[in-house]
mmCIF file of C-alpha atoms in Angstrom:
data_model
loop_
_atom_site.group_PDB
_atom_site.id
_atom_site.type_symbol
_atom_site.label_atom_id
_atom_site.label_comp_id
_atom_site.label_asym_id
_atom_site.label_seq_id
_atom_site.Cartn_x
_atom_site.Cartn_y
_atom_site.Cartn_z
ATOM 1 C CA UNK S 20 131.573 -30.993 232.663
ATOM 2 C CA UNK S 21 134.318 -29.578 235.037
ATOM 3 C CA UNK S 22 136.778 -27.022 234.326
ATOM 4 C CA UNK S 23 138.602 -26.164 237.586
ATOM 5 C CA UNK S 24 138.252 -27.276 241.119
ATOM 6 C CA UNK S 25 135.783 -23.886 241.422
ATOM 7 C CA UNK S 26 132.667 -24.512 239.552
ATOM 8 C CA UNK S 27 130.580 -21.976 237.308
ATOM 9 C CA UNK S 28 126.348 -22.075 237.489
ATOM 10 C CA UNK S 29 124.573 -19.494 235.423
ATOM 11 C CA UNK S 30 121.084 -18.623 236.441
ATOM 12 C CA UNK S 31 118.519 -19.035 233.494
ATOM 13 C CA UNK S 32 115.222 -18.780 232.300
ATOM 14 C CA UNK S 33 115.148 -20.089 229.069
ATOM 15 C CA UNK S 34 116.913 -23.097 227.357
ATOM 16 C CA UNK S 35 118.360 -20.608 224.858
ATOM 17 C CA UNK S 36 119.910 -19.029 228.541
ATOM 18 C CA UNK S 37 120.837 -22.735 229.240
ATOM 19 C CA UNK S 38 122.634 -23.274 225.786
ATOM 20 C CA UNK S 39 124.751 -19.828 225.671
ATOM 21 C CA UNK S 40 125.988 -20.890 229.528
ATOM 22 C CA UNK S 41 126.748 -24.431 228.225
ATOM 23 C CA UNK S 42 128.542 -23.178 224.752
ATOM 24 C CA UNK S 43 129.972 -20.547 227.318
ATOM 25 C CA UNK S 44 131.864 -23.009 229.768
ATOM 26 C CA UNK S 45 129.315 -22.966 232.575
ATOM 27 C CA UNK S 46 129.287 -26.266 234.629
ATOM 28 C CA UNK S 47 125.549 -26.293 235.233
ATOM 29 C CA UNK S 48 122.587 -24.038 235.546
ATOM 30 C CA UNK S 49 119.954 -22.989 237.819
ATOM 31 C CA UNK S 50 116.553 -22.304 236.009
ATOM 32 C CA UNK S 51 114.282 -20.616 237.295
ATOM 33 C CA UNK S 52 111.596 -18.005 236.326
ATOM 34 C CA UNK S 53 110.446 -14.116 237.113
ATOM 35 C CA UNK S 54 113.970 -14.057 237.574
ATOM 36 C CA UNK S 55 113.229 -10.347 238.045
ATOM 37 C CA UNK S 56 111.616 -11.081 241.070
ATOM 38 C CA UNK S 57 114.381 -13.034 242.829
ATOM 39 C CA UNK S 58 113.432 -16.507 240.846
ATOM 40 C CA UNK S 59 110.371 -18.904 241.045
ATOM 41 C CA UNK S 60 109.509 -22.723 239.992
ATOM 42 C CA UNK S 61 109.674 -23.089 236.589
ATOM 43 C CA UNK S 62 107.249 -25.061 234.254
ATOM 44 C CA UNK S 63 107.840 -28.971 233.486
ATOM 45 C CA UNK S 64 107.715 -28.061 230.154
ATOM 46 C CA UNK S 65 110.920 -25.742 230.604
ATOM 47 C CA UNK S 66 112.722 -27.861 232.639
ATOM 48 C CA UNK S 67 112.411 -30.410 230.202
ATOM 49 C CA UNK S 68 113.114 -28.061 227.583
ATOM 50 C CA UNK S 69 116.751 -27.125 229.047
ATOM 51 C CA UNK S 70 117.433 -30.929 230.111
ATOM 52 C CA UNK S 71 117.061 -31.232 226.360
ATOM 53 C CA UNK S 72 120.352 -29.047 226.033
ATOM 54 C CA UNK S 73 122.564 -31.338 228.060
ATOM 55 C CA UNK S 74 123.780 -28.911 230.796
ATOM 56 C CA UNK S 75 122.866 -30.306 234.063
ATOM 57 C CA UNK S 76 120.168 -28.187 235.597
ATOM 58 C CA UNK S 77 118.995 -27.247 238.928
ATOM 59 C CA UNK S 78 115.664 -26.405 239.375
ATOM 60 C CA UNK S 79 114.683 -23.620 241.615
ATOM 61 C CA UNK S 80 111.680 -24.463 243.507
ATOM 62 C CA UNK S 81 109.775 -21.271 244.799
ATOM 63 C CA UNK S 82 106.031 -20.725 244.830
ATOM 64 C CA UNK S 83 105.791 -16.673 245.251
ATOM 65 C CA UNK S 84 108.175 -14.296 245.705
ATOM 66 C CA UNK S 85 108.126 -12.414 249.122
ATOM 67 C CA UNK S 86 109.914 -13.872 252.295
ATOM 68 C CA UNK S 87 110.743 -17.099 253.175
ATOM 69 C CA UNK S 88 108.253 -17.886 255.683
ATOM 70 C CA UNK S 89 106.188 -20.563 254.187
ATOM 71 C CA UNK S 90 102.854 -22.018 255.391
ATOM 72 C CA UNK S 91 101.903 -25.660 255.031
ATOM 73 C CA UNK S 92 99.929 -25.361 251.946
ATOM 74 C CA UNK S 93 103.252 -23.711 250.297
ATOM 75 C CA UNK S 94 105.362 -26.500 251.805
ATOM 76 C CA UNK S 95 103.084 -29.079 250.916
ATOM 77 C CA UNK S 96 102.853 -27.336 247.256
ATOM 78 C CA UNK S 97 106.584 -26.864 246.713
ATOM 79 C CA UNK S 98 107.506 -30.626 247.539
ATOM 80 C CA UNK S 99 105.500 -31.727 244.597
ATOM 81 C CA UNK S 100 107.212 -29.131 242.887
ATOM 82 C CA UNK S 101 110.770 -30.664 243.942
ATOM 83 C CA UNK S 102 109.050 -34.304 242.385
ATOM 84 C CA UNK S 103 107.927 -32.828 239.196
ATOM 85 C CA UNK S 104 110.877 -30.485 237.886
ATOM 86 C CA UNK S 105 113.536 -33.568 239.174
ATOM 87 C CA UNK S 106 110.753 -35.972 237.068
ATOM 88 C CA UNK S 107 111.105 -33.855 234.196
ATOM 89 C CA UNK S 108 114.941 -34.295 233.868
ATOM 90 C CA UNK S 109 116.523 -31.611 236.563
ATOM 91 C CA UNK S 110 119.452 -32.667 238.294
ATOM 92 C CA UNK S 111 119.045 -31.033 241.250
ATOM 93 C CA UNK S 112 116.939 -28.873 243.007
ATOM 94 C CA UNK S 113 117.734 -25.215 244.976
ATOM 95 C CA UNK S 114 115.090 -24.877 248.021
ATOM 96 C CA UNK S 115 114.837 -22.903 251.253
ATOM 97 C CA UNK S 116 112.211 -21.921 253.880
ATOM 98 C CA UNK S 117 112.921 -20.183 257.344
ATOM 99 C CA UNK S 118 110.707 -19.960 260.901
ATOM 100 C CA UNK S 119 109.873 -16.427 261.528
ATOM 101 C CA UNK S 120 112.396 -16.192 264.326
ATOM 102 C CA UNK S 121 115.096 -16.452 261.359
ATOM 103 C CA UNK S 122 115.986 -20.117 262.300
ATOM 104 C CA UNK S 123 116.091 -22.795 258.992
ATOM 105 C CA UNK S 124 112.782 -24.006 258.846
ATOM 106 C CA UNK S 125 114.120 -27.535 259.252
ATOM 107 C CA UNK S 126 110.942 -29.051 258.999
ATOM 108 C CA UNK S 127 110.362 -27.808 255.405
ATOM 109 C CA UNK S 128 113.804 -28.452 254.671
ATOM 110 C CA UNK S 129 113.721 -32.214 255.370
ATOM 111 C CA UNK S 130 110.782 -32.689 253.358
ATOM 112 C CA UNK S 131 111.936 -31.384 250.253
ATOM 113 C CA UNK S 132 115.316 -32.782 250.596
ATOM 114 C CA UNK S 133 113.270 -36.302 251.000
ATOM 115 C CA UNK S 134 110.988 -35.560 248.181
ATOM 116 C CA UNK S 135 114.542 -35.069 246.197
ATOM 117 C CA UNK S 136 116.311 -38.621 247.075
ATOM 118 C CA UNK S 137 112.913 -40.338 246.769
ATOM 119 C CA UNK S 138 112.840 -39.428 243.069
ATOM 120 C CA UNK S 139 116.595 -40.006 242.757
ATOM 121 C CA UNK S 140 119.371 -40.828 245.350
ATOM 122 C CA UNK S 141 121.792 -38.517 243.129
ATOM 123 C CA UNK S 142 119.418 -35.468 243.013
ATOM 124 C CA UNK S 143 122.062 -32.264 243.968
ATOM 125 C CA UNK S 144 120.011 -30.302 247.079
ATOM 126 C CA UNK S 145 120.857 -26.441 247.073
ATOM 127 C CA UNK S 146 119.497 -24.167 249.957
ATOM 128 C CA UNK S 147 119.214 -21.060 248.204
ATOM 129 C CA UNK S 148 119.688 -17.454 249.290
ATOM 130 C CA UNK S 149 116.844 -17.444 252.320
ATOM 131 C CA UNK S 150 120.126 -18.261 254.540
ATOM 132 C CA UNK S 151 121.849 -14.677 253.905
ATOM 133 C CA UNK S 152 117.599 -13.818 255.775
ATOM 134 C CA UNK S 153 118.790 -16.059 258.850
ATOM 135 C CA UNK S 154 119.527 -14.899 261.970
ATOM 136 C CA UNK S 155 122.739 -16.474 262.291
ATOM 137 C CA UNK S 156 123.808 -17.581 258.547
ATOM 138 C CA UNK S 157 127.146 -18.989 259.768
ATOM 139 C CA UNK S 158 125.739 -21.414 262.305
ATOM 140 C CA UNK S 159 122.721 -22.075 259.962
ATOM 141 C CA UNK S 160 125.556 -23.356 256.994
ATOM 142 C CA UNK S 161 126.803 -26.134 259.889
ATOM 143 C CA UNK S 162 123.646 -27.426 260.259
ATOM 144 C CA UNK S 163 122.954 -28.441 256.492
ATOM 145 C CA UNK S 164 124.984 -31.480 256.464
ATOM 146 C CA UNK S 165 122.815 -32.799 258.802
ATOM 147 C CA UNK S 166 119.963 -31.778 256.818
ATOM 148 C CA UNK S 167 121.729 -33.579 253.428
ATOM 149 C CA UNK S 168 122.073 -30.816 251.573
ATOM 150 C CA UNK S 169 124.596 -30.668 248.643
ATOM 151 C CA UNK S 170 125.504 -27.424 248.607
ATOM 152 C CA UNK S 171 124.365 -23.758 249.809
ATOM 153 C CA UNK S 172 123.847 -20.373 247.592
ATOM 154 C CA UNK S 173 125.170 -17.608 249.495
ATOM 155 C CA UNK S 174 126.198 -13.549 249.408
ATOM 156 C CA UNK S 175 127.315 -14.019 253.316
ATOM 157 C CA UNK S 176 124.084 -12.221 254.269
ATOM 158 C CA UNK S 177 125.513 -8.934 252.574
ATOM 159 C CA UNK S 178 123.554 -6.867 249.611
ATOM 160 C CA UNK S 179 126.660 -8.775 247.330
ATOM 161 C CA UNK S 180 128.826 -11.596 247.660
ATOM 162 C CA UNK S 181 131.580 -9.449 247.099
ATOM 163 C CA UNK S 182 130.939 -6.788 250.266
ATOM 164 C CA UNK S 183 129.637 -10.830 251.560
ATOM 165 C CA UNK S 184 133.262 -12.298 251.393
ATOM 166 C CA UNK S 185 134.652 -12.211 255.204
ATOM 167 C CA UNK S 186 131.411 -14.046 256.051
ATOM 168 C CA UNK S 187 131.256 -16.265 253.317
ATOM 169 C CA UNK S 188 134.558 -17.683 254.353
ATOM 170 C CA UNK S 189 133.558 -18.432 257.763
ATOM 171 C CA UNK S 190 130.426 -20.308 256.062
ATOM 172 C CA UNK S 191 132.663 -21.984 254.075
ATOM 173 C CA UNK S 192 134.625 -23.185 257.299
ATOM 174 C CA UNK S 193 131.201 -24.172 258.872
ATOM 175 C CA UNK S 194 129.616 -26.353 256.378
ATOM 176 C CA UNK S 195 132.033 -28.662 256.262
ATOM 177 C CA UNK S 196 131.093 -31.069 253.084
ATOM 178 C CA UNK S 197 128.955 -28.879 252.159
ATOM 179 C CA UNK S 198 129.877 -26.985 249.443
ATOM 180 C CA UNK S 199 129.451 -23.050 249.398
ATOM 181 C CA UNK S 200 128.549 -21.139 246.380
ATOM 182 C CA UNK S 201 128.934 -17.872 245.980
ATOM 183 C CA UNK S 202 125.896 -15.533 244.146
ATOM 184 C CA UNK S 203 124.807 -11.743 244.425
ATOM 185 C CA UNK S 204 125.679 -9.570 242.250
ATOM 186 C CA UNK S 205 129.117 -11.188 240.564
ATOM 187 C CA UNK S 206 130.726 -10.176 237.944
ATOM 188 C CA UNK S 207 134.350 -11.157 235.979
ATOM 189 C CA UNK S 208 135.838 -9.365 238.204
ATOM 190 C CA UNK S 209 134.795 -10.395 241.116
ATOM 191 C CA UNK S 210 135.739 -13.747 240.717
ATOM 192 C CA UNK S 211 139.205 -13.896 242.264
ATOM 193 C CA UNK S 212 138.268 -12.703 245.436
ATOM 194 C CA UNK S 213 135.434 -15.436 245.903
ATOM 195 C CA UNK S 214 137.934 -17.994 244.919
ATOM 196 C CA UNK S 215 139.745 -16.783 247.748
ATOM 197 C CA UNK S 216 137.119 -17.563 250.340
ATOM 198 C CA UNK S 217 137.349 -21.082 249.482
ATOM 199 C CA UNK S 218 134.038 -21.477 247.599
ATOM 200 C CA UNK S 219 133.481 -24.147 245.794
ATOM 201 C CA UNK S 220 131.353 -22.525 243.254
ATOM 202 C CA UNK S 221 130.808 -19.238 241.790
ATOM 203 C CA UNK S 222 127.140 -18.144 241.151
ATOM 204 C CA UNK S 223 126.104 -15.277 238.559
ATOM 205 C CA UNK S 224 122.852 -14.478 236.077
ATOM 206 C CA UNK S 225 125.106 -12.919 233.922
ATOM 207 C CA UNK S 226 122.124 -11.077 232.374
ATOM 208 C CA UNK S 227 121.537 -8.316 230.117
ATOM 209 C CA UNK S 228 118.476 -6.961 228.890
ATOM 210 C CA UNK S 229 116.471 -8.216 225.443
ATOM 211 C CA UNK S 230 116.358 -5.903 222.969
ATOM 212 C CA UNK S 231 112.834 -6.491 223.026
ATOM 213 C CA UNK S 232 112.085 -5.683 226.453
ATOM 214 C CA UNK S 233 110.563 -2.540 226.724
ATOM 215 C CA UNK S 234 106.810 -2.064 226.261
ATOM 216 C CA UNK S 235 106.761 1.467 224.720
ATOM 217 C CA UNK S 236 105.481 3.149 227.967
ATOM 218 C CA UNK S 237 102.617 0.765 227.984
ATOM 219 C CA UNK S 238 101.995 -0.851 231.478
ATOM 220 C CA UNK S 239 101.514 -4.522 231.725
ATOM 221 C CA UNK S 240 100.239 -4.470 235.575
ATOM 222 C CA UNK S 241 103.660 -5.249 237.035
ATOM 223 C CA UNK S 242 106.526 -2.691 239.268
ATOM 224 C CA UNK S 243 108.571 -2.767 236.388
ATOM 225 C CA UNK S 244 105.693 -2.084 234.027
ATOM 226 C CA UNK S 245 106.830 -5.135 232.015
ATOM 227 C CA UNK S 246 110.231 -4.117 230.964
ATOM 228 C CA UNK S 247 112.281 -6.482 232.936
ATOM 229 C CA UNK S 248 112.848 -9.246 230.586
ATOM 230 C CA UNK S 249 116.273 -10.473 230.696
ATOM 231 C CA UNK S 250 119.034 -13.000 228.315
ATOM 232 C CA UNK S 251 122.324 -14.299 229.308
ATOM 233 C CA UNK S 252 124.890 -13.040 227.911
ATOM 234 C CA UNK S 253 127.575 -14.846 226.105
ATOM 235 C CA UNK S 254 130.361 -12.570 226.794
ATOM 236 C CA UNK S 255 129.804 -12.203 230.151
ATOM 237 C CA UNK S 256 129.536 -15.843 230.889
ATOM 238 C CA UNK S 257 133.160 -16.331 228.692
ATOM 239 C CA UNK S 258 134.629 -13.612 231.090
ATOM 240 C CA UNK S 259 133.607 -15.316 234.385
ATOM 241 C CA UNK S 260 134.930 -19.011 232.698
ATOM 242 C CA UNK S 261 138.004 -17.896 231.717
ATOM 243 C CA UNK S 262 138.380 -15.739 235.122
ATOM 244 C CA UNK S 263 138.136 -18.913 237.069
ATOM 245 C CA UNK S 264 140.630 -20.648 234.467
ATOM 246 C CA UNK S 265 143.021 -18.032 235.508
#
């Protein structure tokens, strides 16, 4: 499904997410989980869930939230994630990992991008937002091709992708085939100005909150006291379509 030579991706946690971005005009989704804290790996059943809907899906594949410093037992734990969720009908998966001197952790990086192509040679590889944590996100976005990554999430290493744009431009000069997607804190309006980076994707949760998120004062044991649960939002995702139609 392609609408214009910019693509849309909706983050989701549900299929009922996945089928309002779909009916909406979205060109794929990312599903994740906890998308309150930043995303994590979501279940098999889920991911087969939203395959089920017939929007491609990319799979976020993130053990904790935190940093993106992982140890060996969440490497070796998050490339059997990147097996199961692409086994269980993703079409792609969105990874990262860093060295604690803010380098790519390229180690990490090849493994999961192997674990990808081993269960299929089309499976889409997305480094997600640990580059806007790198020392030098520019010259980290050149090195991905080499890597064989599909594409790279990215704000340009600012708080949004809109205050992000001057660097995400240069990123977009640096990765070459790689194609740069822009995410952080989009909205409608926004859109125009990431087009004008040269992007070749636009990235946004397009999220408001359930009517049925709030817990009555009640804590359930998290920072948010168990109010942040989230749904996409039909009208926003129409806005951003028909703002990249333009």
């Amino acid at each position: 499904m392609s609408h214009s030579p910019v693509s849309l991706e909706i983050a989701v946690t549900s299929p009922a997410g996945a089928i309002v971005a779909r009916d909406g005009g979205a060109d794929r989704v990312e599903l994740c989980v906890g998308l309150e804290l930043g995303g994590l790996t979501p279940s098999q059943a889920l991911v087969e869930t939203t395959h089920e809907t017939g929007i491609p899906a990319h799979a976020l594949v993130r053990c904790r939230p935190g940093g993106f410093v992982h140890d060996r037992g969440e490497v070796d734990l998050m490339e059997r994630e990147v097996r199961t969720v692409l086994r269980s009908g993703a079409a792609g998966v969105v990874v990262g990992a860093l060295r604690p001197d803010g380098t790519l952790d390229v180690d990490a990086l090849r493994r999961f991008v192997d674990a990808a192509r081993s269960v299929s040679a089309t499976a889409e590889v997305t480094l997600h937002r640990a580059i806007d944590h790198a020392a030098d996100p520019v010259a980290a976005a050149a090195s991905l091709a080499d890597l064989g990554f599909t594409r790279v999430l990215t704000s340009g290493a600012a708080p949004t992708a809109l205050t992000g744009a001057a660097t995400i431009a240069r990123m977009v000069e640096a990765a070459g085939p790689v194609q740069v997607m822009a995410g952080a804190g989009v909205i409608p309006a926004d859109v125009p100005a990431l087009v004008a980076t040269g992007v070749a994707a636009v990235h946004l949760s397009a999220k408001r909150p359930a009517a049925d998120s709030a817990h009555a004062g009640v804590p359930m044991g998290g920072a948010d006291d168990g109010s942040a649960h989230f749904v996409t939002d039909e009208s926003v995702v129409a806005a951003a379509r028909a703002a990249l139609d333009a």
